[in-house]
Short mmCIF file of C-alpha atoms in Angstrom, two decimals:
data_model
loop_
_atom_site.label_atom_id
_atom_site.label_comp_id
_atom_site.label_asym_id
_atom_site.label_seq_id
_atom_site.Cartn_x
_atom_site.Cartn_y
_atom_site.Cartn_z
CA UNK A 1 69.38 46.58 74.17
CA UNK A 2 69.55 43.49 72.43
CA UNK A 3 71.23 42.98 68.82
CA UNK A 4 68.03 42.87 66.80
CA UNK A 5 67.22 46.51 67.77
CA UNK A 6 70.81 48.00 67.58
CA UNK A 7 70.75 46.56 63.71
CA UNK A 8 67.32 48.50 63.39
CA UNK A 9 68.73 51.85 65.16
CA UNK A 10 71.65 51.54 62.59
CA UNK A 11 69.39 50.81 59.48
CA UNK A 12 67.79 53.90 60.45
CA UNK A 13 70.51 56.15 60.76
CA UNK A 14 71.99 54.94 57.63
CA UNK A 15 68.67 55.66 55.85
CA UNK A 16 68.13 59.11 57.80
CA UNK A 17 71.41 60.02 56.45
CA UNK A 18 71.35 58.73 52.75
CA UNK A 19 68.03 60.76 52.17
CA UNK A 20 69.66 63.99 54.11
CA UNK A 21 72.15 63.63 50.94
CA UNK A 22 69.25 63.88 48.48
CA UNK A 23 66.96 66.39 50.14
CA UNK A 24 66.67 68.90 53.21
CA UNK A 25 65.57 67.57 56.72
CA UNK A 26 62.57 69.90 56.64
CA UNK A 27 61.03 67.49 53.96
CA UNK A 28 61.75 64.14 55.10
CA UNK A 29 58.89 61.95 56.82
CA UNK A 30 59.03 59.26 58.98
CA UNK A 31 57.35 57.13 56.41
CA UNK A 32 60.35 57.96 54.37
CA UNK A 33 62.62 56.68 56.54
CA UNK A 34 61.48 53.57 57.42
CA UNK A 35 60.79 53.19 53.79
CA UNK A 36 64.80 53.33 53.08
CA UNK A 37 65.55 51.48 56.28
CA UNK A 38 63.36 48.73 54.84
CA UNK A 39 61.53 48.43 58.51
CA UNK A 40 58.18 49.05 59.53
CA UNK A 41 56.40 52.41 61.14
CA UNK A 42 55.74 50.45 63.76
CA UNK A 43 59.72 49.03 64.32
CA UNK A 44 60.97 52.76 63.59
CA UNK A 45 58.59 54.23 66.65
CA UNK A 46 59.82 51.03 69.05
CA UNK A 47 63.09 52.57 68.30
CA UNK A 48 62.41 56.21 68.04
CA UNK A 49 60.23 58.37 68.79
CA UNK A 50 60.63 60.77 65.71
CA UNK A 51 63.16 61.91 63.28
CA UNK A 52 64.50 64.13 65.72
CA UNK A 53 65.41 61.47 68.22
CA UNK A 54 67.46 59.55 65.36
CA UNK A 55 69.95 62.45 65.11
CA UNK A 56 70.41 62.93 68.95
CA UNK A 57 70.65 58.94 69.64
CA UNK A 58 73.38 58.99 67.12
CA UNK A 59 75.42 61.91 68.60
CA UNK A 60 75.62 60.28 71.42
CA UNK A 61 76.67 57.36 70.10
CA UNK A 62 79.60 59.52 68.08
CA UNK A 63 80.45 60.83 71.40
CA UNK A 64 80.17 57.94 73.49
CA UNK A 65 82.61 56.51 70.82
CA UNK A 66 84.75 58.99 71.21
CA UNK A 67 85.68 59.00 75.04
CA UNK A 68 85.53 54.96 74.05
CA UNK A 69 88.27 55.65 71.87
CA UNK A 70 90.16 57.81 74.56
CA UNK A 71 90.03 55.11 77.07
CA UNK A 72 91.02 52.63 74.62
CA UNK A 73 94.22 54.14 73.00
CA UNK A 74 95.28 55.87 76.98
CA UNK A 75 94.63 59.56 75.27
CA UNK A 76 95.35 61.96 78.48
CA UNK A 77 96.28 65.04 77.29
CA UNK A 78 93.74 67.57 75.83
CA UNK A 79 95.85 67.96 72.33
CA UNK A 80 95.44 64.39 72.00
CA UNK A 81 91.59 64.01 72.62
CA UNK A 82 91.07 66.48 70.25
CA UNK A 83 93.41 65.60 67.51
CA UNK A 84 91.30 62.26 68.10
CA UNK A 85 88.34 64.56 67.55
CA UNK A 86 88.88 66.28 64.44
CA UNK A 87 90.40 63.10 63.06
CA UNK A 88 87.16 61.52 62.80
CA UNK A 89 85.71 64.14 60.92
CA UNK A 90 88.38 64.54 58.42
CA UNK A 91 88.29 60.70 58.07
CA UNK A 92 84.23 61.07 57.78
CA UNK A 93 84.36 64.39 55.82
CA UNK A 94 80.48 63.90 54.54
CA UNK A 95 79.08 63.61 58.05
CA UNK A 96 79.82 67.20 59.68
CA UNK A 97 78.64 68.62 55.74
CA UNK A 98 75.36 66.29 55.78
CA UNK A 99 74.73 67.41 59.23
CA UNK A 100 75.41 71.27 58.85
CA UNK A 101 73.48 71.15 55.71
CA UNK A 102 69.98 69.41 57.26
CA UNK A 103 70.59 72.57 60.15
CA UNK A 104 71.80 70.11 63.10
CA UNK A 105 74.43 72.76 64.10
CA UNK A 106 72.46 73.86 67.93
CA UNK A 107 72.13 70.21 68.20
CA UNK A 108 75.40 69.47 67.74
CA UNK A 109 77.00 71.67 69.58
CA UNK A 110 74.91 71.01 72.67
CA UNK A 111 76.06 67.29 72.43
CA UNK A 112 79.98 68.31 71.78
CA UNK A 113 79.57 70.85 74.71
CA UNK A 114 77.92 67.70 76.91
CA UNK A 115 80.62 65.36 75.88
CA UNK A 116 83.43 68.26 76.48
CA UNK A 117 82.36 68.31 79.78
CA UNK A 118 82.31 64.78 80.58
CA UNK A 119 85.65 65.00 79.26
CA UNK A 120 87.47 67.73 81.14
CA UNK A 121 85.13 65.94 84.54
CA UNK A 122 86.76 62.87 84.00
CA UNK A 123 89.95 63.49 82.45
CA UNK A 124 90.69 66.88 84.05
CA UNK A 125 89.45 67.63 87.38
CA UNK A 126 92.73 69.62 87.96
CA UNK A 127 91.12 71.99 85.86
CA UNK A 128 87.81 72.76 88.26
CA UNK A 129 86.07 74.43 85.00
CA UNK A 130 82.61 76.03 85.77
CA UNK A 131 79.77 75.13 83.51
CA UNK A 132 80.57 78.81 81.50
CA UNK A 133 84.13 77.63 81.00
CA UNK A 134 83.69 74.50 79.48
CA UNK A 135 80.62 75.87 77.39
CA UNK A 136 83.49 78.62 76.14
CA UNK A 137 86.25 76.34 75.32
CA UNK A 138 83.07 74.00 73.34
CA UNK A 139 82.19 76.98 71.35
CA UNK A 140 85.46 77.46 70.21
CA UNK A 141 86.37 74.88 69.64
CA UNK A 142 82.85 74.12 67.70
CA UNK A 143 83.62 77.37 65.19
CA UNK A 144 87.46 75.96 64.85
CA UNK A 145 85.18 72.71 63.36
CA UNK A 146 82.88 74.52 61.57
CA UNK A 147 85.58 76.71 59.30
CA UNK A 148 87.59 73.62 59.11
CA UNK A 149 85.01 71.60 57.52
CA UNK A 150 84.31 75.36 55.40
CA UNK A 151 87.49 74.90 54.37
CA UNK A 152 87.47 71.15 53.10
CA UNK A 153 89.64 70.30 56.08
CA UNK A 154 92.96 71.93 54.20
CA UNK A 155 94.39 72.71 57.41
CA UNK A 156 96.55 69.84 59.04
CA UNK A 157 94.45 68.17 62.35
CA UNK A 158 97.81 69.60 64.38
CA UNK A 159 97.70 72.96 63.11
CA UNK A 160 94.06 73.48 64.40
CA UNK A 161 95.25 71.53 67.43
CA UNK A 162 98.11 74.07 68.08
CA UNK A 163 95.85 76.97 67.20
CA UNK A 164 93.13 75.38 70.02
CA UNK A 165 96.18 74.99 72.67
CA UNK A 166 97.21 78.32 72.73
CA UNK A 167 93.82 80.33 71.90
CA UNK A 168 91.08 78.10 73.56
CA UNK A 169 92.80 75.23 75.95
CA UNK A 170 93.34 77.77 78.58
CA UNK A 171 97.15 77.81 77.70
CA UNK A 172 97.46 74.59 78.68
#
């Protein structure tokens, strides 16, 4: 993908995502969008095919950032990946609230439970998790988020950690 489209994508988010702040997902258009983005209808379908597909090319992107950011910093055990985790949404406190509040919370899951598994794959074949394991541990983990963020992220990142390690990590 070449820089002139990855500049759009982003413009696009960042537009999705300022209007989420002012009014529910339900209600926004495409038109809309590309309006805020300050691109055409005809640049925003090149780069997506709806307002749906803006949300799930940028959760990917979040997750491809984070095993990015595993790889980079030599994170190996499972308390560190997800301290690394729930870091970036206490340092980006608005995101997880804009996207629970526009209803993104299947969606989001299903991409945390896809990037789990790449992660325990990759960094944790010892484990040998089935499909229903990993989608467990995801869930968990995913309703650990959910009160955190509930709870204006009071809780320290290593208490919820700790509490993950001993309830959800397999006792690992």
């Amino acid at each position: 993908m070449n820089k002139k489209s990855q500049k759009t994508q982003l413009k696009i988010e960042q537009a999705m995502f300022e209007l989420l702040k002012e009014k529910p997902y339900a209600e926004l258009t495409v038109a809309e969008i590309a309006q805020r983005a300050k691109v055409s209808r005809m640049a925003f379908y090149r780069n997506f095919s709806g307002k749906d597909a803006i949300l799930t090319h940028f959760l990917q992107q979040e997750f491809a950032d984070f095993i990015q950011d595993i790889k980079e910093h030599d994170l190996n055990s499972l308390e560190q990946q997800l301290t690394a985790y729930l870091s970036h949404f206490k340092n980006h406190p608005d995101l997880m609230r804009v996207l629970l509040k526009a209803g993104f919370e299947g969606e989001l899951l299903n991409q945390q439970t896809a990037y789990l598994h790449r992660l325990l794959i990759e960094y944790h074949p010892e484990l040998d998790l089935s499909d229903y394991a990993i989608s467990y541990q995801s869930g968990g983990i995913y309703m650990l988020l959910i009160w955190w963020v509930n709870d204006d992220f009071t809780a320290p990142v290593e208490l919820l950690v700790d509490y993950a390690r001993r309830h959800i990590m397999l006792n690992k």
